[in-house]
PDB file of C-alpha atoms in Angstrom:
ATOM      1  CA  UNK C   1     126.446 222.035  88.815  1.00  0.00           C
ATOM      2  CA  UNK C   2     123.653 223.609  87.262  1.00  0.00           C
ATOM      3  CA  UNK C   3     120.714 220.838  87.457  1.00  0.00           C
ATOM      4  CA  UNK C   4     118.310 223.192  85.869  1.00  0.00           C
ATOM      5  CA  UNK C   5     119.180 221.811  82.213  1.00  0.00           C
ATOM      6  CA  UNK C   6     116.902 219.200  80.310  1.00  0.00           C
ATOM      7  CA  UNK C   7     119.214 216.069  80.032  1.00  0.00           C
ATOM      8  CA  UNK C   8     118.485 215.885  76.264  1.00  0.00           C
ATOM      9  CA  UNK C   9     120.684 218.742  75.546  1.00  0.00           C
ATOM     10  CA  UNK C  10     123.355 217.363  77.022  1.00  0.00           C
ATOM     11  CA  UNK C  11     123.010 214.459  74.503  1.00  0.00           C
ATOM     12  CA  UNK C  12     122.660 216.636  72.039  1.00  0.00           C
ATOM     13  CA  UNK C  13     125.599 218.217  72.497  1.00  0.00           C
ATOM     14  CA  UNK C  14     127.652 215.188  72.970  1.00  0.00           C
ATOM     15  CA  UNK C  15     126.285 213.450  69.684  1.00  0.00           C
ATOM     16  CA  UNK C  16     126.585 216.736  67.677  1.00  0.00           C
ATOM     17  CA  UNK C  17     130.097 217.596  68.884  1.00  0.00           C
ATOM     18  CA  UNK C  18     131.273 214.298  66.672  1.00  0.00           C
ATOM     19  CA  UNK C  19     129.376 215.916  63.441  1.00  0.00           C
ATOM     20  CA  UNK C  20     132.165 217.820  62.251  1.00  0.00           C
ATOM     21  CA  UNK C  21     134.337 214.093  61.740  1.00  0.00           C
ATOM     22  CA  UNK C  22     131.325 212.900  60.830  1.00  0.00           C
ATOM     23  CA  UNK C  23     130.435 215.641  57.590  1.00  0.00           C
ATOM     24  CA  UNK C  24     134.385 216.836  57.141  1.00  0.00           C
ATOM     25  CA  UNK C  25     132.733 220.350  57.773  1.00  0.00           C
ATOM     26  CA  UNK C  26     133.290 222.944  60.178  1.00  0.00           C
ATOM     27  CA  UNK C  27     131.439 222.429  63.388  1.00  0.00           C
ATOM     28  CA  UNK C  28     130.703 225.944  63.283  1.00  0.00           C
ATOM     29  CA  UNK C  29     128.909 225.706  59.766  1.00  0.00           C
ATOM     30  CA  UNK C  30     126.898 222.595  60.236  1.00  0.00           C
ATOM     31  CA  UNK C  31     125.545 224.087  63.568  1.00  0.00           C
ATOM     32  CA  UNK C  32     124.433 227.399  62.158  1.00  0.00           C
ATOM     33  CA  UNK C  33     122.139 225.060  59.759  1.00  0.00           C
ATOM     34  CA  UNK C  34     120.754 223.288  62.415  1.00  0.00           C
ATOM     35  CA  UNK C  35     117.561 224.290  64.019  1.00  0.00           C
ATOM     36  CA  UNK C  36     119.194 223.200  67.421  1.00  0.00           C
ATOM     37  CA  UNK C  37     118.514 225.348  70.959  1.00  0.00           C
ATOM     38  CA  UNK C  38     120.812 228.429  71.570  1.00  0.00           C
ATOM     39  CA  UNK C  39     122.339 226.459  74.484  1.00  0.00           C
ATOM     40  CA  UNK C  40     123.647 223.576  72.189  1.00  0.00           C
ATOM     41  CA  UNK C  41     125.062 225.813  69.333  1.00  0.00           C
ATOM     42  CA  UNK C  42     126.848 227.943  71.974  1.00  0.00           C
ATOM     43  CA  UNK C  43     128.054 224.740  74.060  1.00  0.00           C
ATOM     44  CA  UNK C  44     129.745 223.810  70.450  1.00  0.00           C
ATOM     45  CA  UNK C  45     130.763 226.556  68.734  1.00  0.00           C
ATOM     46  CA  UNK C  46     132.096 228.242  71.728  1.00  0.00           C
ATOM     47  CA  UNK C  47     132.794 225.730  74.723  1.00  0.00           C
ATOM     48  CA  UNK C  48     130.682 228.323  76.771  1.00  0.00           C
ATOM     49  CA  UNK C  49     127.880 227.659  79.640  1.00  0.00           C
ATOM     50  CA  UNK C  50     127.416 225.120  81.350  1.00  0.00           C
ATOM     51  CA  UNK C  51     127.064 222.644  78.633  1.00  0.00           C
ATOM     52  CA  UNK C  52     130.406 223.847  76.799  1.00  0.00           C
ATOM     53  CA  UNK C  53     131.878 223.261  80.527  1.00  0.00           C
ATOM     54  CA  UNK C  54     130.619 220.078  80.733  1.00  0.00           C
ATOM     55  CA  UNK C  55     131.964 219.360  76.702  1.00  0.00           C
ATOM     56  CA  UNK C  56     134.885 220.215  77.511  1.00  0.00           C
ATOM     57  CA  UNK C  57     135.124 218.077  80.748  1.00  0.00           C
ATOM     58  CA  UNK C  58     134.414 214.935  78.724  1.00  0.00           C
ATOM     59  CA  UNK C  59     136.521 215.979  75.977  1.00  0.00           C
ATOM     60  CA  UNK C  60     139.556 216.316  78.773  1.00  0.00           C
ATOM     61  CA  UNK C  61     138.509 213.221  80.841  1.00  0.00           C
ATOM     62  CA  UNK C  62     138.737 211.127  77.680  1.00  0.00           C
ATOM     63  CA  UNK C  63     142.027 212.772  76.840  1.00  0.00           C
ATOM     64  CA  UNK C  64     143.812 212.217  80.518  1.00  0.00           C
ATOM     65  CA  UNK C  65     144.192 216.072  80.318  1.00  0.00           C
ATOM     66  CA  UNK C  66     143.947 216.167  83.832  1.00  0.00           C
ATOM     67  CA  UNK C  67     144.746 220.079  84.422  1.00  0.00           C
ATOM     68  CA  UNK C  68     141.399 220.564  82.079  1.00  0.00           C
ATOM     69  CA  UNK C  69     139.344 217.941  84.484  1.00  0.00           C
ATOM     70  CA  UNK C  70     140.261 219.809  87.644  1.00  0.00           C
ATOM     71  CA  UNK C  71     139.392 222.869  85.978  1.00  0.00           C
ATOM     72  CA  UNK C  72     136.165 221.931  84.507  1.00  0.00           C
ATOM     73  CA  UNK C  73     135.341 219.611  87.446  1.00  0.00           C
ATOM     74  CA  UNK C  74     135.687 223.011  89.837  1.00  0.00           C
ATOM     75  CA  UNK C  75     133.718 225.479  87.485  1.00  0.00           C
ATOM     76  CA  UNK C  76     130.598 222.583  87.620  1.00  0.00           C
ATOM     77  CA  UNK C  77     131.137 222.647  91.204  1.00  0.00           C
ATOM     78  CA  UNK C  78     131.965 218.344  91.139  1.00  0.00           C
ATOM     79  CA  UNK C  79     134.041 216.160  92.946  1.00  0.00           C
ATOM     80  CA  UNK C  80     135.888 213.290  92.284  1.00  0.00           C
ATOM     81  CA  UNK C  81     133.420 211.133  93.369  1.00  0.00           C
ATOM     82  CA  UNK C  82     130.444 212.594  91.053  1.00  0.00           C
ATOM     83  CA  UNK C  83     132.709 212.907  87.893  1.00  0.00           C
ATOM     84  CA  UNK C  84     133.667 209.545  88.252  1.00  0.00           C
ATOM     85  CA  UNK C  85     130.009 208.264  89.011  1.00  0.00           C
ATOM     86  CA  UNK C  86     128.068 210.025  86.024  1.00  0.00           C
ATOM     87  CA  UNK C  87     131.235 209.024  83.226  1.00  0.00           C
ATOM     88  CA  UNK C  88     130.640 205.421  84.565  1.00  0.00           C
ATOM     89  CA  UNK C  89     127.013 205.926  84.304  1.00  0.00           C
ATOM     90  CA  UNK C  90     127.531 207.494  80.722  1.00  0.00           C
ATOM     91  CA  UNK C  91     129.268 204.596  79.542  1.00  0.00           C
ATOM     92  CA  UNK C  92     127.252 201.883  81.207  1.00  0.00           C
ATOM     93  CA  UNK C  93     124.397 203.667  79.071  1.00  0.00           C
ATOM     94  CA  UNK C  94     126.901 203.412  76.209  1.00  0.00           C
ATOM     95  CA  UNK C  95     127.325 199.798  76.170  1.00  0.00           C
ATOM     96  CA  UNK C  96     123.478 199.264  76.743  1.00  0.00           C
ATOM     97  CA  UNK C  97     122.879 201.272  73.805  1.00  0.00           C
ATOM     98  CA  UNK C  98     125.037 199.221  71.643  1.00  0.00           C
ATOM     99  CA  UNK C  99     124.165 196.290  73.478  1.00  0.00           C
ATOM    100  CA  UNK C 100     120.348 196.803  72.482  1.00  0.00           C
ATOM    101  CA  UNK C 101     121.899 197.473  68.895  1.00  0.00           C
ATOM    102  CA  UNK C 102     123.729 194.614  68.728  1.00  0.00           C
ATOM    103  CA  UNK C 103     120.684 192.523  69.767  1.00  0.00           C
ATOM    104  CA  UNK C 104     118.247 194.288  67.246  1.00  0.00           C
ATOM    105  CA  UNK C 105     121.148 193.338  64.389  1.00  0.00           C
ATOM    106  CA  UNK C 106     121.699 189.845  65.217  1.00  0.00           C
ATOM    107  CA  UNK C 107     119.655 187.194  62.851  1.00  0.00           C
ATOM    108  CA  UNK C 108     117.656 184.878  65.316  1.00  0.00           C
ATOM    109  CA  UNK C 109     117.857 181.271  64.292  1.00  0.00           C
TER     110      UNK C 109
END
């Protein structure tokens, strides 16, 4: 897998991939507006490069669309073992996030 990229765009592109449900707007629309690195907008509009591979991994993963997984997993050059490990590490960071949220929202007595 290509290690090269910042791990901020893969955030981005995981948090803007939900903006079309969010706006009820075409993906393709909203991301043409946004002043958003050439990596991201591709990764979205077009599932290409690494980060559209790695999109539409997660997409598949959370889907059980296990044909996609293998696919994916093989194009980012993973195994089992590493997809597993970062999607447990992505939602461990997941429910810290909305742990800390949680926390920040709660009236202290």
């Amino acid at each position: 897998m290509n290690t090269n990229l910042d791990d901020g765009l893969g955030f981005l592109t995981g948090m803007f991939s939900l903006l079309d449900s969010l706006f009820d707007q075409p993906l393709e629309e909203l991301v043409q507006k946004m002043p958003i690195d050439n990596l991201v907008k591709s990764a979205l509009v077009t599932k290409q490069g690494t980060l559209g591979n790695i999109l539409t991994l997660v997409k598949a993963y959370e889907a059980a669309d296990w044909a996609t997984v293998i696919h994916c997993r093989d194009k980012l050059e993973l195994n089992d073992e590493m997809l597993a490990k970062y999607y447990d590490e992505a939602i461990k960071w997941t429910e810290d996030l909305l742990a800390i949220e949680t926390e920040y929202h709660t009236p202290h007595a």
